[in-house]
C-alpha cells in the first residue's frame, strides 16, 4: 500500500474556511509541537518536504490540508484458469495536519486561539474518519495529551495513538514504554501503533488503518 500522489491544498485558520473545500474523507494528525508530526506525514506520503517540519515550536499553527491518493492492491478470487489476479484501487482523501498544541513558548492567548480552532474543527468536520494522536513514548503524556483524548472520547471521534521516534527507544524497553503511556491514558497496548519517521517504521500499519476506514 502506498500514497502515490500528494499535494498541499490549503491552510485554514478557522473552521469556516475548511467547509468550502470539496467534500472527501479526512484523517487528521494531532500532537504537541515537536512530537514528529510533520516528519510522520512526510514519511507516509513519501514526500520529504510536504509538511513543513518546524524547528521553532509552534510555527505550524494552521489547519493544513493535503490531498492524497492511497493505492492498494485488491486480490480477486482465482479465475478458472487457476491464476490469482489482482487490481489496484485508488482512494482520494485529505490528510489534515492540525496545529501542534501546548508548548511553553506560545502565549496563553495564542494557545487559546489554536485550541479553539482545533476543537472547532474536530467538532464540526463531518468527513473526519480518524484522528491520529501522536505521542513520543519516551515521555509521560502531558495534560494537553490527556485533554485531547478526553475530548475525542467524549465526542465519540475515532482515534488511534501513534508512538513516534521509536528509533530512540531500545527495543528491549519498547513494550514497557508503551505500557507506561497507555496506563496513564486508560488505553490498551493495542491502541498504539509504533512509528519512526527516521527508520520508516509503522508506515504500512498506518496506511492499513486509513485504507480500512476510507471508502
Ligand atoms: P512537529 O513539530 O511535530 O511537526 O515535529 P517535526 O516533524 O518537525 O520533528 C521534530 C524533531 O524531531 C525534528 O528535529 C525531527 O528531525 C525529529 N524527529 C521527527 N521524527 C523522528 C523520528 O522518527 N526519529 C528521530 N530520531 N527523530 C525524529
Short mmCIF file of C-alpha atoms and ligand atoms in Angstrom, two decimals:
data_model
loop_
_atom_site.label_atom_id
_atom_site.label_comp_id
_atom_site.label_asym_id
_atom_site.label_seq_id
_atom_site.Cartn_x
_atom_site.Cartn_y
_atom_site.Cartn_z
CA UNK A 1 0.00 0.00 0.00
CA UNK A 2 1.32 3.38 -0.96
CA UNK A 3 0.40 7.03 -1.18
CA UNK A 4 1.07 7.64 -4.86
CA UNK A 5 0.13 11.27 -5.07
CA UNK A 6 0.02 14.08 -2.54
CA UNK A 7 -0.35 17.80 -2.78
CA UNK A 8 -0.83 20.71 -0.44
CA UNK A 9 -4.32 22.16 -0.83
CA UNK A 10 -4.77 24.94 1.71
CA UNK A 11 -4.06 26.21 5.19
CA UNK A 12 -7.11 27.25 7.16
CA UNK A 13 -7.12 29.45 10.22
CA UNK A 14 -10.70 28.64 11.15
CA UNK A 15 -13.30 26.01 10.58
CA UNK A 16 -15.40 28.10 8.16
CA UNK A 17 -12.58 28.00 5.62
CA UNK A 18 -12.46 24.22 5.79
CA UNK A 19 -16.12 23.98 4.84
CA UNK A 20 -15.54 25.48 1.39
CA UNK A 21 -13.35 22.54 0.35
CA UNK A 22 -14.70 19.77 -1.93
CA UNK A 23 -16.02 17.00 0.29
CA UNK A 24 -13.78 13.98 0.84
CA UNK A 25 -12.88 11.71 3.74
CA UNK A 26 -10.41 13.25 6.15
CA UNK A 27 -7.86 11.75 8.51
CA UNK A 28 -6.24 14.14 10.96
CA UNK A 29 -2.93 14.14 12.82
CA UNK A 30 -2.57 15.92 16.13
CA UNK A 31 0.05 16.13 18.86
CA UNK A 32 2.16 18.55 20.80
CA UNK A 33 4.75 20.55 18.92
CA UNK A 34 7.96 18.71 18.12
CA UNK A 35 6.37 15.27 18.58
CA UNK A 36 7.34 14.41 14.99
CA UNK A 37 4.05 15.10 13.21
CA UNK A 38 5.45 16.73 10.08
CA UNK A 39 8.14 14.07 9.74
CA UNK A 40 5.50 11.35 10.04
CA UNK A 41 3.24 12.92 7.39
CA UNK A 42 6.25 13.23 5.11
CA UNK A 43 7.11 9.57 5.73
CA UNK A 44 3.56 8.40 4.99
CA UNK A 45 3.34 10.39 1.77
CA UNK A 46 6.91 9.69 0.71
CA UNK A 47 7.36 13.43 0.18
CA UNK A 48 10.18 14.86 2.27
CA UNK A 49 9.14 18.48 2.16
CA UNK A 50 5.34 18.16 2.11
CA UNK A 51 4.55 19.02 5.73
CA UNK A 52 6.93 21.67 6.97
CA UNK A 53 8.99 20.47 9.90
CA UNK A 54 9.29 23.21 12.44
CA UNK A 55 12.45 23.83 14.38
CA UNK A 56 10.67 26.59 16.30
CA UNK A 57 7.89 25.03 18.35
CA UNK A 58 4.52 26.46 17.41
CA UNK A 59 5.32 27.65 13.90
CA UNK A 60 2.68 25.41 12.45
CA UNK A 61 -0.48 27.00 13.78
CA UNK A 62 -2.73 26.35 10.86
CA UNK A 63 -5.02 23.53 9.81
CA UNK A 64 -3.16 22.24 6.77
CA UNK A 65 -4.96 20.14 4.16
CA UNK A 66 -3.15 17.75 1.84
CA UNK A 67 -4.98 15.84 -0.87
CA UNK A 68 -3.55 12.35 -1.21
CA UNK A 69 -4.21 9.25 -3.29
CA UNK A 70 -3.86 5.96 -1.44
CA UNK A 71 -3.27 2.99 -3.74
CA UNK A 72 -3.87 -0.56 -2.57
CA UNK A 73 -3.84 -3.94 -4.26
CA UNK A 74 -7.11 -5.83 -4.17
CA UNK A 75 -6.87 -9.59 -4.62
CA UNK A 76 -9.60 -11.19 -6.72
CA UNK A 77 -10.71 -14.75 -6.42
CA UNK A 78 -8.87 -17.28 -8.56
CA UNK A 79 -10.13 -17.29 -12.11
CA UNK A 80 -10.97 -20.57 -13.88
CA UNK A 81 -7.55 -20.67 -15.46
CA UNK A 82 -6.10 -21.08 -11.98
CA UNK A 83 -4.31 -17.74 -11.90
CA UNK A 84 -4.90 -15.42 -9.00
CA UNK A 85 -5.33 -11.91 -10.25
CA UNK A 86 -5.45 -8.57 -8.60
CA UNK A 87 -6.13 -4.96 -9.39
CA UNK A 88 -5.16 -1.61 -7.96
CA UNK A 89 -7.65 0.59 -6.16
CA UNK A 90 -7.13 4.31 -5.61
CA UNK A 91 -8.79 6.24 -2.80
CA UNK A 92 -8.63 10.01 -2.57
CA UNK A 93 -8.71 11.69 0.82
CA UNK A 94 -7.46 14.64 2.84
CA UNK A 95 -4.63 14.28 5.28
CA UNK A 96 -5.17 17.07 7.79
CA UNK A 97 -2.22 18.41 9.73
CA UNK A 98 -3.65 20.03 12.85
CA UNK A 99 -1.89 22.73 14.86
CA UNK A 100 0.56 21.49 17.50
CA UNK A 101 -0.78 22.04 20.97
CA UNK A 102 0.75 23.04 24.26
CA UNK A 103 4.19 24.46 24.16
CA UNK A 104 5.94 26.83 26.52
CA UNK A 105 6.95 29.47 24.01
CA UNK A 106 3.45 30.45 23.00
CA UNK A 107 1.49 33.00 24.94
CA UNK A 108 -1.63 31.83 26.75
CA UNK A 109 -3.81 33.94 24.48
CA UNK A 110 -2.40 32.41 21.32
CA UNK A 111 -2.65 28.91 22.70
CA UNK A 112 -6.29 29.57 23.38
CA UNK A 113 -6.73 30.63 19.76
CA UNK A 114 -5.20 27.45 18.38
CA UNK A 115 -7.04 25.32 20.84
CA UNK A 116 -10.29 26.89 19.73
CA UNK A 117 -9.71 26.33 16.02
CA UNK A 118 -8.58 22.78 16.74
CA UNK A 119 -11.58 21.78 18.82
CA UNK A 120 -13.94 23.64 16.49
CA UNK A 121 -12.58 21.70 13.55
CA UNK A 122 -12.80 18.38 15.39
CA UNK A 123 -16.37 19.08 16.39
CA UNK A 124 -17.56 20.34 13.04
CA UNK A 125 -15.92 18.16 10.42
CA UNK A 126 -18.46 15.65 9.16
CA UNK A 127 -15.92 13.95 6.91
CA UNK A 128 -13.39 13.27 9.63
CA UNK A 129 -12.89 9.49 9.81
CA UNK A 130 -9.95 9.16 12.18
CA UNK A 131 -7.76 11.25 14.43
CA UNK A 132 -4.21 10.01 14.92
CA UNK A 133 -2.87 11.28 18.22
CA UNK A 134 0.90 11.38 18.21
CA UNK A 135 2.86 10.70 21.39
CA UNK A 136 6.56 10.46 21.99
CA UNK A 137 6.53 7.31 24.08
CA UNK A 138 9.66 8.30 25.97
CA UNK A 139 7.71 10.99 27.79
CA UNK A 140 4.78 10.83 30.15
CA UNK A 141 1.69 12.17 28.37
CA UNK A 142 1.13 15.85 29.10
CA UNK A 143 -2.12 17.36 30.36
CA UNK A 144 -2.72 18.50 26.77
CA UNK A 145 -2.43 14.91 25.55
CA UNK A 146 -4.87 13.74 28.19
CA UNK A 147 -7.27 16.60 27.41
CA UNK A 148 -7.13 15.76 23.70
CA UNK A 149 -8.05 12.13 24.34
CA UNK A 150 -10.85 13.03 26.74
CA UNK A 151 -12.18 15.41 24.10
CA UNK A 152 -12.05 12.77 21.36
CA UNK A 153 -13.71 10.15 23.55
CA UNK A 154 -16.45 12.47 24.74
CA UNK A 155 -17.23 13.49 21.16
CA UNK A 156 -17.11 9.86 20.01
CA UNK A 157 -14.43 10.59 17.44
CA UNK A 158 -12.46 7.52 16.36
CA UNK A 159 -8.78 7.78 17.25
CA UNK A 160 -5.55 5.79 17.33
CA UNK A 161 -2.33 6.55 19.17
CA UNK A 162 0.83 6.76 17.09
CA UNK A 163 4.01 6.39 19.13
CA UNK A 164 6.70 8.48 17.40
CA UNK A 165 10.51 8.35 17.21
CA UNK A 166 10.73 4.77 18.46
CA UNK A 167 14.22 4.50 16.98
CA UNK A 168 15.22 6.42 20.12
CA UNK A 169 13.94 3.65 22.40
CA UNK A 170 15.95 0.47 22.96
CA UNK A 171 13.94 -2.45 21.52
CA UNK A 172 14.07 -4.34 24.82
CA UNK A 173 12.30 -1.46 26.58
CA UNK A 174 9.70 -0.55 23.98
CA UNK A 175 6.90 -2.67 25.46
CA UNK A 176 7.32 -1.21 28.94
CA UNK A 177 7.34 2.34 27.49
CA UNK A 178 4.07 1.62 25.69
CA UNK A 179 2.55 0.09 28.82
CA UNK A 180 3.51 3.10 30.93
CA UNK A 181 1.89 5.50 28.47
CA UNK A 182 -1.34 3.56 27.94
CA UNK A 183 -1.81 3.05 31.67
CA UNK A 184 -1.79 6.83 32.18
CA UNK A 185 -4.35 7.23 29.40
CA UNK A 186 -6.60 4.33 30.33
CA UNK A 187 -5.99 2.62 26.99
CA UNK A 188 -4.56 -0.73 25.91
CA UNK A 189 -1.35 -1.66 24.13
CA UNK A 190 -3.41 -2.45 21.02
CA UNK A 191 -4.48 1.18 20.77
CA UNK A 192 -0.90 2.11 19.87
CA UNK A 193 0.90 1.88 16.54
CA UNK A 194 4.63 2.42 16.86
CA UNK A 195 6.39 4.52 14.24
CA UNK A 196 9.71 6.02 13.33
CA UNK A 197 9.97 8.56 10.53
CA UNK A 198 13.73 8.19 10.58
CA UNK A 199 13.59 4.43 10.04
CA UNK A 200 10.33 4.41 8.04
CA UNK A 201 8.65 2.18 10.60
CA UNK A 202 4.91 1.85 11.01
CA UNK A 203 4.08 3.19 7.56
CA UNK A 204 2.13 0.16 6.33
CA UNK A 205 0.27 -0.18 9.64
CA UNK A 206 -0.95 3.42 9.49
CA UNK A 207 -1.84 3.20 5.79
CA UNK A 208 -3.75 -0.02 6.51
CA UNK A 209 -5.84 1.74 9.14
CA UNK A 210 -6.56 4.57 6.71
CA UNK A 211 -7.46 2.16 3.92
CA UNK A 212 -9.87 0.36 6.25
CA UNK A 213 -11.86 3.46 7.15
CA UNK A 214 -11.89 5.44 3.91
CA UNK A 215 -14.13 4.30 1.09
P1 LIG B 1 6.39 18.50 14.62
O1 LIG B 1 6.69 19.81 15.28
O2 LIG B 1 5.52 17.65 15.46
O3 LIG B 1 5.92 18.64 13.20
O4 LIG B 1 7.79 17.67 14.60
P2 LIG B 1 8.87 17.52 13.46
O5 LIG B 1 8.46 16.53 12.45
O6 LIG B 1 9.26 18.90 12.98
O7 LIG B 1 10.07 16.85 14.29
C1 LIG B 1 10.61 17.46 15.44
C2 LIG B 1 12.05 16.98 15.63
O8 LIG B 1 12.05 15.58 15.85
C3 LIG B 1 12.92 17.20 14.40
O9 LIG B 1 14.22 17.56 14.84
C4 LIG B 1 12.93 15.85 13.70
O10 LIG B 1 14.11 15.63 12.95
C5 LIG B 1 12.84 14.90 14.88
N1 LIG B 1 12.17 13.64 14.50
C6 LIG B 1 10.98 13.52 13.89
N2 LIG B 1 10.67 12.22 13.69
C7 LIG B 1 11.69 11.50 14.19
C8 LIG B 1 11.97 10.08 14.27
O11 LIG B 1 11.20 9.20 13.85
N3 LIG B 1 13.14 9.73 14.89
C9 LIG B 1 14.02 10.65 15.38
N4 LIG B 1 15.12 10.19 15.97
N5 LIG B 1 13.81 11.97 15.30
C10 LIG B 1 12.65 12.40 14.71
#
